[in-house]
Structure formats: structure tokens, C-alpha cells
Short mmCIF file of C-alpha atoms and ligand atoms in Angstrom, two decimals:
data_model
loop_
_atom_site.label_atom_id
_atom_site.label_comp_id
_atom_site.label_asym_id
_atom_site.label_seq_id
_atom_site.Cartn_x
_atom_site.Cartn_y
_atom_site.Cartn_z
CA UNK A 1 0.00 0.00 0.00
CA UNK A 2 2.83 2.46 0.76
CA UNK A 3 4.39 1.57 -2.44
CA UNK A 4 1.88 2.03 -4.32
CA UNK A 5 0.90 5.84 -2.72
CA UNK A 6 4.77 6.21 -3.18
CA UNK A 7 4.80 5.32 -6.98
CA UNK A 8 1.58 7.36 -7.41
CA UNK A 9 3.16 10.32 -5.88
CA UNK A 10 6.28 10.12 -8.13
CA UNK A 11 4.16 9.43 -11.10
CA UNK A 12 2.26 13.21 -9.91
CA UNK A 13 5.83 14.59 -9.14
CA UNK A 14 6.58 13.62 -12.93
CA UNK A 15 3.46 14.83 -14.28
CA UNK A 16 3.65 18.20 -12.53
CA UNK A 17 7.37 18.37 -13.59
CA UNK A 18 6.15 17.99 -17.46
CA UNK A 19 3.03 20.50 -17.17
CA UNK A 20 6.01 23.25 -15.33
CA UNK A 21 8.26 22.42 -18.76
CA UNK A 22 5.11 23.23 -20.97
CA UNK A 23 4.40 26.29 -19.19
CA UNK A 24 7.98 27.76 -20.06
CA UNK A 25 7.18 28.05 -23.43
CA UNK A 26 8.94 27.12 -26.58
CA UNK A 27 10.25 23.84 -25.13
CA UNK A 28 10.39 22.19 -28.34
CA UNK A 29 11.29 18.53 -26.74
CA UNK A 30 7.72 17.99 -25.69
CA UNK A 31 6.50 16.51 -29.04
CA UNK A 32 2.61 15.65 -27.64
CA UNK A 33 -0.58 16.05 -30.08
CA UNK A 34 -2.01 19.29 -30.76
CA UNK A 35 -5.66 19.59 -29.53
CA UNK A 36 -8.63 20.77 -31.76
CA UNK A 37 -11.65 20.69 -29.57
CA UNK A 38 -15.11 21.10 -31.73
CA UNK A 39 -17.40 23.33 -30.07
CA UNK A 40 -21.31 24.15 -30.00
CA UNK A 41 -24.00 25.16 -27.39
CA UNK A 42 -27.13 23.12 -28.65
CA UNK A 43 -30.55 23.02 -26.24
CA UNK A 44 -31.10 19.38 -26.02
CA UNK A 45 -35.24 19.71 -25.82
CA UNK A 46 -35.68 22.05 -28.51
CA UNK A 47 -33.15 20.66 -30.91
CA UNK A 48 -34.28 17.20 -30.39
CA UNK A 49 -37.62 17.99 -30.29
CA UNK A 50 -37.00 19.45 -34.46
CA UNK A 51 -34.25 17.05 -35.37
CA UNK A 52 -34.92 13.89 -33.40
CA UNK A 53 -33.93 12.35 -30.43
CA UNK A 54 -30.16 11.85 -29.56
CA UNK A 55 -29.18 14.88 -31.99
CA UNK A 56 -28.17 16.64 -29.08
CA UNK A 57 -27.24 15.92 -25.67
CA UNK A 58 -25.25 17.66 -22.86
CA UNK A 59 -26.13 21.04 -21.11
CA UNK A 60 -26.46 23.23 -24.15
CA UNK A 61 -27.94 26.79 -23.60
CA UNK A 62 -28.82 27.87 -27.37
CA UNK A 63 -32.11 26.80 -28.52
CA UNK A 64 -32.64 26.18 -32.29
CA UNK A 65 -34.76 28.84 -32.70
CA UNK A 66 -31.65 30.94 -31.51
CA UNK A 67 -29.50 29.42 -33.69
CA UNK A 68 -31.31 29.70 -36.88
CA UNK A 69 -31.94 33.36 -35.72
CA UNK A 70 -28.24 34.24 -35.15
CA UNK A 71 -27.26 31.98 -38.77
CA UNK A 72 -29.57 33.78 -40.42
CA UNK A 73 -28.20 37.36 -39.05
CA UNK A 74 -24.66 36.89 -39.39
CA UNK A 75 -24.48 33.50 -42.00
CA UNK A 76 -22.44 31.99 -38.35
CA UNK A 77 -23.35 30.86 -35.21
CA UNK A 78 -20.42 31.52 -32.66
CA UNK A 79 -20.69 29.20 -29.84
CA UNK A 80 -20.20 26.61 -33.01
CA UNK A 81 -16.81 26.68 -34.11
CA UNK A 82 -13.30 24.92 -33.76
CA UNK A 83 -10.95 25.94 -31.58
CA UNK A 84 -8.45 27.05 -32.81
CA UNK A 85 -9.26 28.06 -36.30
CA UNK A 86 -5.91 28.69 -37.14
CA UNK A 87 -2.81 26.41 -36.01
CA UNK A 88 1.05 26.28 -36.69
CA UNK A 89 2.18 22.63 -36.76
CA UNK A 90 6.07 21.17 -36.60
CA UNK A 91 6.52 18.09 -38.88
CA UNK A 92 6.09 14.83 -36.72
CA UNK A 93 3.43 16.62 -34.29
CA UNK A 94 0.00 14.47 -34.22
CA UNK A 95 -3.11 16.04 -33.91
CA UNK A 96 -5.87 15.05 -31.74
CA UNK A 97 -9.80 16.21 -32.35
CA UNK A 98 -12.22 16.57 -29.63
CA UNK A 99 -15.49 17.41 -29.94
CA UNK A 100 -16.84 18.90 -26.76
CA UNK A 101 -20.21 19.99 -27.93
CA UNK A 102 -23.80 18.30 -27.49
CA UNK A 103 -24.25 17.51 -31.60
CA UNK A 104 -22.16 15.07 -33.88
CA UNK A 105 -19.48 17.34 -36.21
CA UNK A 106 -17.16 15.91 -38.79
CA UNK A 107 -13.40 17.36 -38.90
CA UNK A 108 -13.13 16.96 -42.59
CA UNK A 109 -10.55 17.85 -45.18
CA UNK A 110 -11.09 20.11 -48.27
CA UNK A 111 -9.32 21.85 -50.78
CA UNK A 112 -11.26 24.48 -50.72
CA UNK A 113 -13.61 25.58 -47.83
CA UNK A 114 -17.83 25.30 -49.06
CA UNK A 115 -21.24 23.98 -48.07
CA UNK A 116 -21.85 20.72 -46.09
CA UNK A 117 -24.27 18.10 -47.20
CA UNK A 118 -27.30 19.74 -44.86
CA UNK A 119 -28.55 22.29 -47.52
CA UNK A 120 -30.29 24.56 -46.03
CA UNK A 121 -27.43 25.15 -43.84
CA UNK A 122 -25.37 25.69 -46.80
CA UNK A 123 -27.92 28.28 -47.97
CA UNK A 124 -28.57 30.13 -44.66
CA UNK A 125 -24.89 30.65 -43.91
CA UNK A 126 -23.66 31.37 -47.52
CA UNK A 127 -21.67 28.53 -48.34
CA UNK A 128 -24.15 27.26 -51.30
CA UNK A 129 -21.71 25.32 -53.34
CA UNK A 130 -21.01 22.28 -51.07
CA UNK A 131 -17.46 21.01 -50.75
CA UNK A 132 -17.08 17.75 -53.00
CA UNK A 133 -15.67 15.64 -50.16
CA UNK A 134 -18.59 16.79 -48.00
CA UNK A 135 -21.07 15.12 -50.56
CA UNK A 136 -18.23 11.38 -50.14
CA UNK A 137 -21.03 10.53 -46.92
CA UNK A 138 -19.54 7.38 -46.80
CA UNK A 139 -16.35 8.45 -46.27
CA UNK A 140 -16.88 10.97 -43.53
CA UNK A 141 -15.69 10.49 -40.02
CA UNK A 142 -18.58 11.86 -37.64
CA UNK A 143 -17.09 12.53 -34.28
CA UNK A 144 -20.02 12.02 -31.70
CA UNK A 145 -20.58 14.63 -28.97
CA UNK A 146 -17.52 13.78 -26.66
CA UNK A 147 -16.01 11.72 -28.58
CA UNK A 148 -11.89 11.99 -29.80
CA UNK A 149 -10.47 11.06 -32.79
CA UNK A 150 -6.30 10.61 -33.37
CA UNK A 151 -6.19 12.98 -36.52
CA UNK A 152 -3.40 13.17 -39.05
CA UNK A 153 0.15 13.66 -38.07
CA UNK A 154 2.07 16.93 -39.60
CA UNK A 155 3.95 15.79 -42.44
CA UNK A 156 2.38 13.05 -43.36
CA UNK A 157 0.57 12.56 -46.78
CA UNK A 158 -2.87 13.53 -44.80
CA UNK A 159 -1.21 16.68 -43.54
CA UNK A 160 2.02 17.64 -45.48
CA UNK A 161 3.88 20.47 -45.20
CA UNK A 162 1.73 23.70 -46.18
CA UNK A 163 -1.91 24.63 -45.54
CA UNK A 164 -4.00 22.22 -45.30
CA UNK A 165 -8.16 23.03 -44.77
CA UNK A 166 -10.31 21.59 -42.46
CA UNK A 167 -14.35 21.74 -41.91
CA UNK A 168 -17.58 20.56 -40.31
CA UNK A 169 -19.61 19.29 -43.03
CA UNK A 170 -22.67 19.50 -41.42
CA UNK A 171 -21.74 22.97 -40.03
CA UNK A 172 -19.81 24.53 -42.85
CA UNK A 173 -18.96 27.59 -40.78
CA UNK A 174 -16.42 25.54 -38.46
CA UNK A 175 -13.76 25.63 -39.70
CA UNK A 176 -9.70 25.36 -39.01
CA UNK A 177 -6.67 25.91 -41.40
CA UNK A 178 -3.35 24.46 -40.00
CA UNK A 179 -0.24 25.61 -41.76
CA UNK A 180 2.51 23.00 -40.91
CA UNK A 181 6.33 24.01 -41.06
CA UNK A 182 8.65 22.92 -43.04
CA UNK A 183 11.42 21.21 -40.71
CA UNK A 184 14.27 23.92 -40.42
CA UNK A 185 17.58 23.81 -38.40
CA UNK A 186 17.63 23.27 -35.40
CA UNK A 187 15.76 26.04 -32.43
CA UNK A 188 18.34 28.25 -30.97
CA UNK A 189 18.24 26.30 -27.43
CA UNK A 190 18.51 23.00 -29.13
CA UNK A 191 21.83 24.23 -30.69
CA UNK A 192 23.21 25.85 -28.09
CA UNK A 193 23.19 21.99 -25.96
CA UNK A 194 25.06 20.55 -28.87
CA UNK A 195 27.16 23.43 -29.05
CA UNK A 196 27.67 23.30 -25.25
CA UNK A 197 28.00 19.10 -25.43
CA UNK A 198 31.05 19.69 -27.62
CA UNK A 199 33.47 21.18 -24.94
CU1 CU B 201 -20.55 20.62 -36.94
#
């Protein structure tokens, strides 16, 4: 028993150690996945009440009529949208999609941002012209409220060096570009050790 609370404690004294290295900031040895968390706000009685049952769950505040109303006002609705939409990626870093909302959302590569396959989404928030790989329904991933899903790694053929475009293709509004590096010399720090290592 006093092993164990002894191996616990120095498995803490690690983790704490780690979370103090993230903190400081461009510590470039930490190579974990980047996060992309999927947000919305969706009222589970009203919207499941119009949609059907199990569209939404959770603690939601925004009714659909709200929704619909802000969509239609400003072709978005906030409180439904990736976080972050934009993200700098190093080669070799996986990233990791979680969607914390009450509704299913898909995390879905494009070429070119557009509709989803719900049309009168598409209509209401001016994305008309669907995305083609939007329309592929039986190759798109739906991530189910609280669900996470290992995405591409940077550099890899499903994320390669560049911009690559990612969207909800039910919610064409959320949206996130990631713009992965290409692998330069090594960080100042990083060279300074081997410099240092030398002598
Ligand atoms: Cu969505």
C-alpha cells in the first residue's frame, strides 16, 4: 500500500514536472498532439424535439430557434466553431480532435472551404456550393458529442507540409486551417546543448 501511494506520488511529481516544462514556453522537446476541440452550445429539448432524439445531448444553452436566428443574421453561429481556427504545426506533431459539444461534427478535409451536405445550412450561412468531399457521406468520419479522434500527423501525406483546410460538413462555418512548417535547423536552445556538449 505504501508503495503504491509512493509510486503514485512520483508518477504526480513527474506529471507536474512535465506541465512546469510546458508552461515555459517554446520547449520544443515535448513533441505531444495538438488539440482541436469542436465546439457548440445546442438546447437538447428544442433541438431534439425538431431534429430527433439523440441529436443533441449535454447542457447546451442555445435553442434552435436561436441558432437559426443568429445563422440567419450573421451566415455563423459563434458558440459553433473549432478551436483554434488557425494552427502552426512542426513536422512529426499528431493532432488530436475533440469534440466537446452536445451535436455530432465531422473534422473533414477540403481543398477548398464550401457547403456541407445539410442544404439549407449551406444556404442560410452562404456557403451554397457544397465542398465535393462533403457530398463522399460514406467516407466521412462523424465525431459524436464527446467523442476523440487521433487525426493526421504533420507531415504526413494527410497533412504535409503547407496549408491544409479543415471543416464541419454538417456545419460549414467551423472551420480550421493548419499551416505546418517545413522542418528547419535546429531552435536556438537546441543548438546551443550541442554546441555546449562539444566542450
Ligand atoms: Cu458541426
Amino acid at each position: 500500500m505504501k508503495r503504491k501511494l509512493t509510486f503514485r506520488t512520483l508518477v504526480l511529481t513527474v506529471f507536474a514536472f512535465i506541465a512546469v516544462l510546458s508552461l515555459g514556453g517554446g520547449v520544443s522537446a515535448i513533441q505531444g498532439d495538438k488539440k482541436v476541440r469542436l465546439l457548440d452550445d445546442c438546447e437538447p429539448t428544442t433541438f431534439n424535439e425538431e431534429l430527433g432524439a439523440g441529436t443533441c445531448i449535454g447542457n447546451g444553452r442555445t435553442t434552435i430557434d436561436e441558432f437559426f436566428a443568429e445563422l440567419a443574421a450573421t451566415q455563423d453561429v459563434h458558440t459553433w466553431r473549432n478551436q483554434p481556427s488557425q494552427m502552426h504545426l512542426n513536422v512529426g506533431r499528431p493532432l488530436l480532435i475533440e469534440n466537446v459539444g452536445g451535436e455530432a461534427h465531422t473534422f473533414t478535409p477540403v481543398a477548398a472551404f464550401g457547403g456541407g451536405f445539410v442544404i439549407p445550412l449551406n444556404g442560410i450561412s452562404g456557403n451554397p456550393v457544397p465542398a465535393p468531399e462533403c457530398l463522399n457521406l460514406g467516407a466521412l468520419v462523424f465525431i459524436p458529442a464527446g467523442g476523440v479522434e487521433e487525426g493526421p500527423t504533420a507531415g504526413s501525406s494527410d497533412l504535409p507540409v503547407g496549408i491544409s483546410r479543415f471543416q464541419c460538413c454538417i456545419h460549414p462555418w467551423m472551420r480550421t486551417v493548419v499551416e505546418v512548417a517545413a522542418p528547419g535547423p535546429p531552435s536556438a536552445p537546441e543548438a546551443a546543448n550541442a554546441h555546449r556538449g562539444h566542450h
